[in-house]
Short mmCIF file of C-alpha atoms in Angstrom, two decimals:
data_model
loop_
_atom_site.label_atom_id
_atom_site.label_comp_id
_atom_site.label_asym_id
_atom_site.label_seq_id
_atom_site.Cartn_x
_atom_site.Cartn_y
_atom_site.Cartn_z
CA UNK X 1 -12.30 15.82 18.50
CA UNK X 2 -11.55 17.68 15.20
CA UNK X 3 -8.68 16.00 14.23
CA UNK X 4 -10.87 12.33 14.41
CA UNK X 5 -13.77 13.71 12.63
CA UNK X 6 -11.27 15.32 9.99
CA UNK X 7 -9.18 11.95 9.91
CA UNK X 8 -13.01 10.30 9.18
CA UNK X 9 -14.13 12.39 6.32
CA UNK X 10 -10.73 12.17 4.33
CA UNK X 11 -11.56 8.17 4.23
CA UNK X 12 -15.05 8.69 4.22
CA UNK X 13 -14.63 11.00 1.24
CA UNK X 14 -17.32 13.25 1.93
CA UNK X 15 -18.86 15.57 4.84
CA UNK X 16 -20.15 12.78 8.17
CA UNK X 17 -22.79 12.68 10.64
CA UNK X 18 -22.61 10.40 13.73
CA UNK X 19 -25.07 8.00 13.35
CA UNK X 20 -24.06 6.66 16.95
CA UNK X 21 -21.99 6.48 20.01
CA UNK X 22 -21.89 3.62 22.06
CA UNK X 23 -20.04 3.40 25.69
CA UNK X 24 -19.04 -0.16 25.87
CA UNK X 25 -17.82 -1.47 29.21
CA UNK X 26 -16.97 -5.31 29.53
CA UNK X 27 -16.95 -6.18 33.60
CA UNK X 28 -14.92 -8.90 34.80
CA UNK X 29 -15.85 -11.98 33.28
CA UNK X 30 -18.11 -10.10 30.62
CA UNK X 31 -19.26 -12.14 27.93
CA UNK X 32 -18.20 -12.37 24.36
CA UNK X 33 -19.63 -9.98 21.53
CA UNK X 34 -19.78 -12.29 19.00
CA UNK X 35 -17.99 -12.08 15.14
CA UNK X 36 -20.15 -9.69 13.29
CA UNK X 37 -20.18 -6.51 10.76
CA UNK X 38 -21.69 -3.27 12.19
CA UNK X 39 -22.96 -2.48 8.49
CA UNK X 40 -25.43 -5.07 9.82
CA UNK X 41 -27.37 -3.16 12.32
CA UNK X 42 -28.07 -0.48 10.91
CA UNK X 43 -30.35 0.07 7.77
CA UNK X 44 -28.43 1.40 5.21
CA UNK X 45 -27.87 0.75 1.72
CA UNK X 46 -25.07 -1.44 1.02
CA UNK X 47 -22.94 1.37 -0.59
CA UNK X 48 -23.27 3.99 2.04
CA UNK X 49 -19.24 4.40 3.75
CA UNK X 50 -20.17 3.44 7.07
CA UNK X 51 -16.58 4.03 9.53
CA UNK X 52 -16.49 3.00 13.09
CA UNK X 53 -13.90 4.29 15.59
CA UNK X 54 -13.08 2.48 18.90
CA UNK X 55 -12.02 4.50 21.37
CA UNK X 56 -9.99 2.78 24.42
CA UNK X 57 -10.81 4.11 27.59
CA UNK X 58 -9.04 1.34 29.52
CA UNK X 59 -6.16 -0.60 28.24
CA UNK X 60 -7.60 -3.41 26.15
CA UNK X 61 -5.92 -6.73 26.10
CA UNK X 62 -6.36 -10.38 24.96
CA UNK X 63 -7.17 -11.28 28.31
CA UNK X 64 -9.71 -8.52 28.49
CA UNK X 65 -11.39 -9.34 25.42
CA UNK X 66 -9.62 -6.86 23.32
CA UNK X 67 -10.75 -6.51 19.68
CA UNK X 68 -10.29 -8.96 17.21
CA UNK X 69 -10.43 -8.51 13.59
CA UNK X 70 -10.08 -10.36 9.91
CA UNK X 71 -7.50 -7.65 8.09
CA UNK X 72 -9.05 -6.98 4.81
CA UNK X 73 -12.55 -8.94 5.43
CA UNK X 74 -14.17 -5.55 4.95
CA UNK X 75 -13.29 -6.20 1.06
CA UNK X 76 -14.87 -9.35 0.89
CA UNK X 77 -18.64 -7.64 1.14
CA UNK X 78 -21.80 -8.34 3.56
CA UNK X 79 -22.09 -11.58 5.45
CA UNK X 80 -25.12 -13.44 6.17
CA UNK X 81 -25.45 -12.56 10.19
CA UNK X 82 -28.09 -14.89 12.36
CA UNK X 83 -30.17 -14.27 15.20
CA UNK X 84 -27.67 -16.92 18.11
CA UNK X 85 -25.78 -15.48 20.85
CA UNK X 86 -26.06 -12.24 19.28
CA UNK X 87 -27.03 -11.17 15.41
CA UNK X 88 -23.59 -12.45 14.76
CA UNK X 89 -21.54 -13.95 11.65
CA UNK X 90 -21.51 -18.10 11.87
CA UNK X 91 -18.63 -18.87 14.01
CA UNK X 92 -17.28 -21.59 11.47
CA UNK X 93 -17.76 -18.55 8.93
CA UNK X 94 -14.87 -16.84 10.51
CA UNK X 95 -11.34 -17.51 8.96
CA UNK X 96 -9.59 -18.61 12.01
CA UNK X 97 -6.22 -18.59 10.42
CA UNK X 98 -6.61 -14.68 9.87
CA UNK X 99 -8.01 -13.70 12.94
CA UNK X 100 -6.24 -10.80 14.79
CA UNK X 101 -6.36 -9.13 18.30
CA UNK X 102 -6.05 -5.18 18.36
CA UNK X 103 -4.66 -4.74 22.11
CA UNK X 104 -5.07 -1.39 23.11
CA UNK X 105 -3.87 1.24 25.50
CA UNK X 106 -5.57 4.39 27.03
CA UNK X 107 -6.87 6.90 24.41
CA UNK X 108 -6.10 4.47 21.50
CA UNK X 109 -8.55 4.52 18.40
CA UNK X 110 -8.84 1.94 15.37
CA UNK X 111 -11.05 3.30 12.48
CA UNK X 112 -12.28 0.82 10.58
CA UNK X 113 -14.88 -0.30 7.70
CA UNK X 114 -18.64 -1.21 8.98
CA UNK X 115 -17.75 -4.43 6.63
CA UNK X 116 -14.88 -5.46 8.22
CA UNK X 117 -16.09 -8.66 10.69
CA UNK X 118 -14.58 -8.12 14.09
CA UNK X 119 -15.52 -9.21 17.88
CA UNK X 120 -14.32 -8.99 21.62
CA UNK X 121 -14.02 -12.20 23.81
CA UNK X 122 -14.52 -12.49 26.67
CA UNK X 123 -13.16 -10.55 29.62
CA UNK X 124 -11.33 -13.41 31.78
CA UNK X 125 -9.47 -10.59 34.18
CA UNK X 126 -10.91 -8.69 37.53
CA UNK X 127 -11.22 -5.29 36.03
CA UNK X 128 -13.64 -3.47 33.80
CA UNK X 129 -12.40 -2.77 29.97
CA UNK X 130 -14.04 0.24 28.67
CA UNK X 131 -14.56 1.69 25.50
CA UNK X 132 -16.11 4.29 23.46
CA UNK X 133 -17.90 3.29 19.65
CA UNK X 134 -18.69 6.08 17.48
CA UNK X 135 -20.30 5.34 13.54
CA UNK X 136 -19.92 7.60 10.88
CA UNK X 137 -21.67 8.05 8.06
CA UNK X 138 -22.24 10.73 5.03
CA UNK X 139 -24.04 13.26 6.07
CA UNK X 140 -26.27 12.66 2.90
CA UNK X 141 -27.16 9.00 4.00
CA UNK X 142 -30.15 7.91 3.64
CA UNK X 143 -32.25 5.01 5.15
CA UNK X 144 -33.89 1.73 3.36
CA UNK X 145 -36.15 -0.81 5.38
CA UNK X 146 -34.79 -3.33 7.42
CA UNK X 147 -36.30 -5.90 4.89
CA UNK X 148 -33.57 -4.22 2.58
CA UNK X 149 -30.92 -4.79 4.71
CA UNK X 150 -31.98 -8.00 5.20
CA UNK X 151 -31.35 -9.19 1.82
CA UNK X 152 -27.80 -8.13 2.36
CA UNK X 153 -27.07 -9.42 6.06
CA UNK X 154 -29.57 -12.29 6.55
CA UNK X 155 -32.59 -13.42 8.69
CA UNK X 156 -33.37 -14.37 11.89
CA UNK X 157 -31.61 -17.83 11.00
CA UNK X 158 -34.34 -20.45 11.36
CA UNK X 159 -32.68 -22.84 9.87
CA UNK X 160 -28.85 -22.12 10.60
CA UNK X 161 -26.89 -24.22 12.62
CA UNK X 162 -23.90 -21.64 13.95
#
């Protein structure tokens, strides 16, 4: 545990606090978490270093709905997230030519950006994939409104056709 948390605040550069830990399990046939940025859910301001590490409890493949992410998308800023299958990033907002899949085994971890867009499909194999989602953020953080974040990430999307 302390070498993660001091691999997260030499990127973070400054002292964390885990804002949240998620167990994620996918059963067979488990539907897709749709393209999105976690910087989205939460209601931050857009500056705050928000770092998300995926922990593999179960060997994550493409058939399993593995992770999939755009390499350097976190760069590219906030995206405009709707209320369809999920608050999710427009499908035809996601550069398909960039898209990559993260397979995973046991007890592997990605860090990465709260900006960076990423998903899981589907799980089209018999067994369970499980995981582990932790967020990080400065210790110092403070919250804004959600109408803040909203001005960053989007609406409810009543007139978006994803």
């Amino acid at each position: 545990y302390r070498p993660l948390l001091q691999a997260v605040e030499r990127i973070v550069g400054a002292p964390v606090r885990l804002l949240q830990d998620m167990a994620m399990i996918k059963p067979p046939g488990g539907r897709e978490k749709p393209w999105h940025q976690d910087h989205a859910y939460f209601n931050l301001p857009l500056d705050t270093r928000v770092l998300a590490a995926w922990v593999a409890l179960s060997d994550a493949s493409v058939e399993n709905g593995c992770m999939h992410v755009i390499p350097g998308g976190h760069r590219e800023g906030p995206r405009v997230h709707f209320m369809r299958r999920d608050w999710q990033i427009c499908d035809a907002d996601v550069a398909r030519e960039r898209r990559l899949a993260v397979p995973m085994m046991v007890g592997d971890i990605i860090l990465f950006d709260g900006k960076l867009p990423h998903g899981t499909p589907t799980n089209r194999t018999e067994q369970q994939r499980w995981a582990l989602q932790l967020h990080y953020i400065p210790r110092d953080a403070k919250e804004v409104d959600e109408a803040r974040r909203r001005e960053h990430f989007g609406s409810e999307g009543k007139d978006a056709t994803c």
